[in-house]
mmCIF file of C-alpha atoms and ligand atoms in Angstrom:
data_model
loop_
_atom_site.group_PDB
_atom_site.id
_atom_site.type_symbol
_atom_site.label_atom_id
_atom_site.label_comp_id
_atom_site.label_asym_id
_atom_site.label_seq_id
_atom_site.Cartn_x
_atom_site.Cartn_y
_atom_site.Cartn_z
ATOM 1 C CA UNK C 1 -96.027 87.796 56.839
ATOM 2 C CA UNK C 2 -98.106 90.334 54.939
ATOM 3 C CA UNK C 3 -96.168 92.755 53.063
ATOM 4 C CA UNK C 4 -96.518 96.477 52.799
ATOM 5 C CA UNK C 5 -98.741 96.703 49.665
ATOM 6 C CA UNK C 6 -101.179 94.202 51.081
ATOM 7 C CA UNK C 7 -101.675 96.399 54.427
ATOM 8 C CA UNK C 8 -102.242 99.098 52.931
ATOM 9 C CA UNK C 9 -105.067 97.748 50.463
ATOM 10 C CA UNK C 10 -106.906 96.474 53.717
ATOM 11 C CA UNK C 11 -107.014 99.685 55.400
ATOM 12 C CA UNK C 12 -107.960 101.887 51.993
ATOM 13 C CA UNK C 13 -110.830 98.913 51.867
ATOM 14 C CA UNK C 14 -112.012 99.434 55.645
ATOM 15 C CA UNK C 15 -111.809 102.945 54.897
ATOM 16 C CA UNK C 16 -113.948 102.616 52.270
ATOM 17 C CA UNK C 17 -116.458 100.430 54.178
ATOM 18 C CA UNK C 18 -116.719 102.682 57.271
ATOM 19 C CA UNK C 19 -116.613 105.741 55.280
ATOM 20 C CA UNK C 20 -119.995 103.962 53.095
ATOM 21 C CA UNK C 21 -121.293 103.441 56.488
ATOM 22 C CA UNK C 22 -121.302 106.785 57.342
ATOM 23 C CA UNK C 23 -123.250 107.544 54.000
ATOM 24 C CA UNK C 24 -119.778 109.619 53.406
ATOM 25 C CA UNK C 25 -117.775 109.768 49.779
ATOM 26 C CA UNK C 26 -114.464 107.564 50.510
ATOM 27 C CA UNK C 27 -112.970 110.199 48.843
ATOM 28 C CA UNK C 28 -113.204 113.055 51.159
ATOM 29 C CA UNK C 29 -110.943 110.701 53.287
ATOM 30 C CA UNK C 30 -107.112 111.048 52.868
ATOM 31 C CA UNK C 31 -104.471 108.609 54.276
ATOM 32 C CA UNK C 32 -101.534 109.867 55.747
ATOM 33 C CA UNK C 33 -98.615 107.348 56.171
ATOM 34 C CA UNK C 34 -97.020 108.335 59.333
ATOM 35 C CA UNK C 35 -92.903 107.211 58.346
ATOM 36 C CA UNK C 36 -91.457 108.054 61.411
ATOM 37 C CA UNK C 37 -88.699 105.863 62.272
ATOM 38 C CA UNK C 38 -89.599 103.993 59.086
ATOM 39 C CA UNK C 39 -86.356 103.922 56.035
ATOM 40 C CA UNK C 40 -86.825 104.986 52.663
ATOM 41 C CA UNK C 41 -86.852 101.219 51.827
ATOM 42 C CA UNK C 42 -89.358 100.629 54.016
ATOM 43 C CA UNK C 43 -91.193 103.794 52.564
ATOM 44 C CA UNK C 44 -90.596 103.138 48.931
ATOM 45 C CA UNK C 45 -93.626 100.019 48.236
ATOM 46 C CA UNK C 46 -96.049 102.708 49.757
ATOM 47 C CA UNK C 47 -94.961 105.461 46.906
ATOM 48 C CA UNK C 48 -94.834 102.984 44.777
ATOM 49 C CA UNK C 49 -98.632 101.509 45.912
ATOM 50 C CA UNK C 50 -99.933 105.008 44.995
ATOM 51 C CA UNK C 51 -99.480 106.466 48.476
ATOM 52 C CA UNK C 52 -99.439 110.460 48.189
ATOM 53 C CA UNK C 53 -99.486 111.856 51.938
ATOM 54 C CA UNK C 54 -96.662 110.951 54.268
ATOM 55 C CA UNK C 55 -96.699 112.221 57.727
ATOM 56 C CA UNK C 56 -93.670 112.744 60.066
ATOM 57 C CA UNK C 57 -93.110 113.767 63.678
ATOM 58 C CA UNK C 58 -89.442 115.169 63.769
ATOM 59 C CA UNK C 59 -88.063 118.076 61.352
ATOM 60 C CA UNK C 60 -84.703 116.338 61.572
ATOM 61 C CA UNK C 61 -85.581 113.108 60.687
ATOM 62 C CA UNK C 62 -87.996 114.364 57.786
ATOM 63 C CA UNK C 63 -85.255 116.845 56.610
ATOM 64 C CA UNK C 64 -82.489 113.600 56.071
ATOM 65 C CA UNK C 65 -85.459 111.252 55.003
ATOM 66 C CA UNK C 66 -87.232 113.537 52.731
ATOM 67 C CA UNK C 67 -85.585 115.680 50.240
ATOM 68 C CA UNK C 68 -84.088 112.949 48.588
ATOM 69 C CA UNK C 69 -87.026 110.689 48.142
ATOM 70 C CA UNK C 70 -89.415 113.951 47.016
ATOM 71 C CA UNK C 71 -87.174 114.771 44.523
ATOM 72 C CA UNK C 72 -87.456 111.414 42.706
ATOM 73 C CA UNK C 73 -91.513 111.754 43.381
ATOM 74 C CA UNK C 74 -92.415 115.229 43.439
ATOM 75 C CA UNK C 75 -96.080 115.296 43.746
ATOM 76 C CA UNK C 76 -95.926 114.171 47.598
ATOM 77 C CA UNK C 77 -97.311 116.153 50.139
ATOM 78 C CA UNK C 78 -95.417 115.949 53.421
ATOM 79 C CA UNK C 79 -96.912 116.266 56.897
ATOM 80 C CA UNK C 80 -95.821 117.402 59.977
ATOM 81 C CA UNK C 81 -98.141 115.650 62.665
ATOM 82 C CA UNK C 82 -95.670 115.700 65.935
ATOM 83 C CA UNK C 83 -95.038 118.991 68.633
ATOM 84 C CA UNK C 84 -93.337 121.669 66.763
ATOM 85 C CA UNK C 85 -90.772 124.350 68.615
ATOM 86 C CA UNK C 86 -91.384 127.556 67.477
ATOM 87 C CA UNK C 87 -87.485 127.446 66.829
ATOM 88 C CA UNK C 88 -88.191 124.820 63.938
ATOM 89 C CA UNK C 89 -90.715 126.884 62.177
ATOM 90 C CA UNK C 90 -88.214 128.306 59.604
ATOM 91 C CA UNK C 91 -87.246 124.503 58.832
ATOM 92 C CA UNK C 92 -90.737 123.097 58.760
ATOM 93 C CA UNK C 93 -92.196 126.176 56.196
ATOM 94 C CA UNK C 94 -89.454 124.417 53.821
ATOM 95 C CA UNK C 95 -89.701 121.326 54.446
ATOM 96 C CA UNK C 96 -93.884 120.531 54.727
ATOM 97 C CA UNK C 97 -97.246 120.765 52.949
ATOM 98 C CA UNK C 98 -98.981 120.488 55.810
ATOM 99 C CA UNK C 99 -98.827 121.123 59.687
ATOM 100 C CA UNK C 100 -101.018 119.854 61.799
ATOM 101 C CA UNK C 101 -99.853 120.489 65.537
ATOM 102 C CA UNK C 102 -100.345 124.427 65.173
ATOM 103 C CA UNK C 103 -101.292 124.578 69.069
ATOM 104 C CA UNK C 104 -100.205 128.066 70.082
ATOM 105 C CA UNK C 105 -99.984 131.909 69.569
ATOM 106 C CA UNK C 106 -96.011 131.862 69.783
ATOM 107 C CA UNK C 107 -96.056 128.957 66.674
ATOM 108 C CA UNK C 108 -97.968 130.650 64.664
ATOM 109 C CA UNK C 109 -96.415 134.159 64.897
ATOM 110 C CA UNK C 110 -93.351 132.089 64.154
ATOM 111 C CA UNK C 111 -94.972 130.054 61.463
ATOM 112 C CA UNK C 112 -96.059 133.517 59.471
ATOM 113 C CA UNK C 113 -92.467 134.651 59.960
ATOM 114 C CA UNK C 114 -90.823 131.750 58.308
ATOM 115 C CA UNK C 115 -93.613 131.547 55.846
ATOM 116 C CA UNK C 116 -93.185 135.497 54.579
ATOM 117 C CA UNK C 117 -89.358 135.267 54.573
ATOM 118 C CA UNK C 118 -89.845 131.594 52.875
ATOM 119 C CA UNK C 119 -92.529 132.500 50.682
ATOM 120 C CA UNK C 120 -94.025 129.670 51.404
ATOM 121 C CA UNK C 121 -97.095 128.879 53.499
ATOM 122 C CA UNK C 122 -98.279 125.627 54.492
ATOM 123 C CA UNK C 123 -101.363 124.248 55.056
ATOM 124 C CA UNK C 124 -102.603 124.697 58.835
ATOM 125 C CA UNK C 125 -104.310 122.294 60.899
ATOM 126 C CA UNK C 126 -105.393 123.611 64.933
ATOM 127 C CA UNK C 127 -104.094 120.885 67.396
ATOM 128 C CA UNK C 128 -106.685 121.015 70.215
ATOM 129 C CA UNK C 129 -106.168 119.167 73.513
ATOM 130 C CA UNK C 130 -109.682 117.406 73.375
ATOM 131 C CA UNK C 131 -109.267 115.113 76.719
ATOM 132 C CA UNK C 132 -107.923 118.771 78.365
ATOM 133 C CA UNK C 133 -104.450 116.341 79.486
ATOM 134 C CA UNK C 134 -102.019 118.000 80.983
ATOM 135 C CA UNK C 135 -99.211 116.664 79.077
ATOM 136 C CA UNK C 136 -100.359 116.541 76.010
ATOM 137 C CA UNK C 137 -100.112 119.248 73.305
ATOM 138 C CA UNK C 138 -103.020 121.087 71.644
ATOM 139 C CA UNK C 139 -105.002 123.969 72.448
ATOM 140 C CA UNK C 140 -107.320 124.037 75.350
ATOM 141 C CA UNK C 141 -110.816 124.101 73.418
ATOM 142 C CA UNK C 142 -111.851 127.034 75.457
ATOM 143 C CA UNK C 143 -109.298 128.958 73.508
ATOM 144 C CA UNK C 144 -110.596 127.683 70.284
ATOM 145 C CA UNK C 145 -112.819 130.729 68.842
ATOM 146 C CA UNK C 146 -109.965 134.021 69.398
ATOM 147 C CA UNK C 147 -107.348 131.291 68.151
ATOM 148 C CA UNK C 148 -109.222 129.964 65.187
ATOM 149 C CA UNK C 149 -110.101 133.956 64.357
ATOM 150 C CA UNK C 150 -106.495 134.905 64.586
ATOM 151 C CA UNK C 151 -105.575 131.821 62.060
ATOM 152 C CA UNK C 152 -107.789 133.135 59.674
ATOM 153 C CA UNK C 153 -106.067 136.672 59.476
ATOM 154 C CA UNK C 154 -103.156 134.974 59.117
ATOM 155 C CA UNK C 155 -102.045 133.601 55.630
ATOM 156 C CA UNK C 156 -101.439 130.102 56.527
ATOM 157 C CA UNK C 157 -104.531 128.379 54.843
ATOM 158 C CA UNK C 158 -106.888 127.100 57.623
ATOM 159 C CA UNK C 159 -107.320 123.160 56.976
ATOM 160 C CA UNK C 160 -109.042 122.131 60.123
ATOM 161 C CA UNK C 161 -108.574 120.804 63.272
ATOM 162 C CA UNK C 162 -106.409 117.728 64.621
ATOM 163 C CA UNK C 163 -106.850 116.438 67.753
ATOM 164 C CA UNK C 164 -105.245 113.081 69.390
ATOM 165 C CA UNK C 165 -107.681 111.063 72.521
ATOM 166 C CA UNK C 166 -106.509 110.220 75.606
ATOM 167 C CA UNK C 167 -105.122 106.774 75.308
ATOM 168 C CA UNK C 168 -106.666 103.779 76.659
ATOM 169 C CA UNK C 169 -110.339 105.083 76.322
ATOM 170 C CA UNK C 170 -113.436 104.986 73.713
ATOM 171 C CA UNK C 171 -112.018 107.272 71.226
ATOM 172 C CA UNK C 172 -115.302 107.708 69.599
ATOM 173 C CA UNK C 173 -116.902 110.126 71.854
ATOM 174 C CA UNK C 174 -113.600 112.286 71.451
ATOM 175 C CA UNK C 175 -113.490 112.187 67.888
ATOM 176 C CA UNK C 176 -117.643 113.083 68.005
ATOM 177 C CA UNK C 177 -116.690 116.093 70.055
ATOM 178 C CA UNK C 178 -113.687 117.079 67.346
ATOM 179 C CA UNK C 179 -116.309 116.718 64.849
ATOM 180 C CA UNK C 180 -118.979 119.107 66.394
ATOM 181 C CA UNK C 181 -116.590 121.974 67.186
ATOM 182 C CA UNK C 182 -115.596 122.350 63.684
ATOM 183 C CA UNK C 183 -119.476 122.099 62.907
ATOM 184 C CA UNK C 184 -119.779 124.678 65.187
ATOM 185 C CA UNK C 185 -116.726 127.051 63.717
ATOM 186 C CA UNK C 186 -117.114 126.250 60.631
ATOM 187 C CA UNK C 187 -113.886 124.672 60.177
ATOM 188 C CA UNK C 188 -113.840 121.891 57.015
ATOM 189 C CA UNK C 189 -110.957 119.273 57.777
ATOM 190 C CA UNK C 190 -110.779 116.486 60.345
ATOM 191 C CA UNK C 191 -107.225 114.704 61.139
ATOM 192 C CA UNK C 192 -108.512 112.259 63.576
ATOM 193 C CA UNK C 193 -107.774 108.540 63.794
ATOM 194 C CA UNK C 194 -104.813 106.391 64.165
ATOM 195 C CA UNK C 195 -103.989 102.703 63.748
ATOM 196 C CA UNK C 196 -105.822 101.320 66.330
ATOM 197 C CA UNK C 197 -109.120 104.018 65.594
ATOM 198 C CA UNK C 198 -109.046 105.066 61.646
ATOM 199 C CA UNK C 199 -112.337 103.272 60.868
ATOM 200 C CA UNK C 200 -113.976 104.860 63.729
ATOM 201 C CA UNK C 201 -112.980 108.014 63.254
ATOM 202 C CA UNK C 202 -113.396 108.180 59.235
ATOM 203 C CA UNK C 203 -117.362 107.020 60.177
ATOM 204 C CA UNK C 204 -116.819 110.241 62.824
ATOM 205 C CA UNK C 205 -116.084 112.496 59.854
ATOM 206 C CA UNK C 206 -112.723 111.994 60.008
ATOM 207 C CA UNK C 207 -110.930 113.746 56.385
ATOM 208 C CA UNK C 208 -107.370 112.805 57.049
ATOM 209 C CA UNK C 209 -105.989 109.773 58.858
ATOM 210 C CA UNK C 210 -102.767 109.484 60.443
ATOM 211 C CA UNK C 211 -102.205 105.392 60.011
ATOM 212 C CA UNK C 212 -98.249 104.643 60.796
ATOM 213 C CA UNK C 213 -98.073 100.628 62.834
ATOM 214 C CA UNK C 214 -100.909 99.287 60.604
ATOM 215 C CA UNK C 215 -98.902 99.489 57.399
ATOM 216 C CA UNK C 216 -95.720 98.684 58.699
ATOM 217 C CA UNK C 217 -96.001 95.796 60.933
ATOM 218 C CA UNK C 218 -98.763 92.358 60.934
HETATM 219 C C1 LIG N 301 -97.198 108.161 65.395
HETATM 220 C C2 LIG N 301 -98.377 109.010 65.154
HETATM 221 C C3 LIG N 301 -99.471 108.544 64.430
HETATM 222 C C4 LIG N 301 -99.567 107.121 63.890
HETATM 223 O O1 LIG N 301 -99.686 106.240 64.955
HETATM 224 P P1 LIG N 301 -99.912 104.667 64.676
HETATM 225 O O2 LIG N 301 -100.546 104.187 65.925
HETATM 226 O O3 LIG N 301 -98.552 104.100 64.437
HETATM 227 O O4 LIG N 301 -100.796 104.548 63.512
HETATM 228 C C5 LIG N 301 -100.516 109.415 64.194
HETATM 229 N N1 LIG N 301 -100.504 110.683 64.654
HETATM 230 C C6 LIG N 301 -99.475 111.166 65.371
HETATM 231 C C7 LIG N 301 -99.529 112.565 65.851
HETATM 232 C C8 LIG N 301 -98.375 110.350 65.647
HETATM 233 O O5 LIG N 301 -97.352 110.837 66.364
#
């Protein structure tokens, strides 16, 4: 049994190492702990470890998890990482720092909506379908440049882009072709890499990685 604290000092350490490898600064790469499912007792060693960025999937679960716990800890930045409904933007402007499944013109006109009333405007990263699956959220790449454009006029702060690989491949290539198209749009942030692909995608340029199983369970 390896508790919390310990998991998470081997992953910030094989960040470290691959991000070295890459001839990168370690510190252009921030971890997200992904809490879905996960209790604030189960949370708490992380916070308590130093752990800033916490990353859910669900506005209801993060709006009975959160509020309590970032009232005690103010200085965390929360995360929305999972498919948003455009019906949940007024919630999510409230509730997150950051949102990084902003796949569509209909989210983002709702997005800017909440955010005006709110007063509030979250970071924005672009969610782009990089295996083109049919199920799977994100913007089809070809859609990239108007979309990217329209982000920008928008006042949602651009972050970068986020993409998820198909499962059960080489993510590497996938996270090399994440990499390139924010080269090529001039786009700063990467949130790439999971559990099972962190190290390869912080030597891909990852900035932010989404790391949930890996800290929670041998
Ligand atoms: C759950 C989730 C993660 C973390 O996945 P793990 O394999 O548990 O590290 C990262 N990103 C998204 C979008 C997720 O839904």
């Amino acid at each position: 049994m390896t508790d919390a604290a310990t998991r998470l000092a081997n992953i910030r350490s094989s960040i470290v190492r691959s991000a070295k490898a890459a001839r990168r600064d370690p510190g252009d790469v921030t971890l997200v702990a992904v809490t879905k499912q996960r209790n604030p007792e189960e949370i708490q060693p992380l916070i308590t470890a130093g752990v800033t960025d916490f990353g859910e999937n669900r506005v209801a679960e993060a709006a009975n998890k959160w509020p309590l716990l970032r009232s005690v800890h103010p200085t965390i930045k929360l995360h929305m990482i999972g498919r948003l409904q455009s019906n949940k933007a007024a919630e999510a402007v409230e509730l997150f720092d950051v949102i990084h499944s902003l796949d569509r013109q209909s989210l983002l006109k709702g997005l800017v909506a909440a955010g005006e009333h709110a007063r509030r405007f979250p970071e924005v990263y672009v969610q782009v379908n990089i295996g083109a699956e049919e199920q799977k959220g994100g913007l089809p790449i070809a859609d990239l440049p108007v979309f990217l454009d329209e982000v920008r006029a928008s006042p949602l702060p651009l972050a970068g882009l986020m993409a998820m690989p198909p499962l059960g491949v080489e993510p590497g290539p996938y996270f090399a072709l994440l990499a390139e198209l924010a080269r090529r749009h001039g786009v700063k942030g990467l949130s790439m890499g999971m559990s099972s692909d962190y190290a390869t995608a912080v030597m891909l340029g990852a900035t932010v990685v989404r790391v949930g199983s890996a800290l929670f369970e041998d």
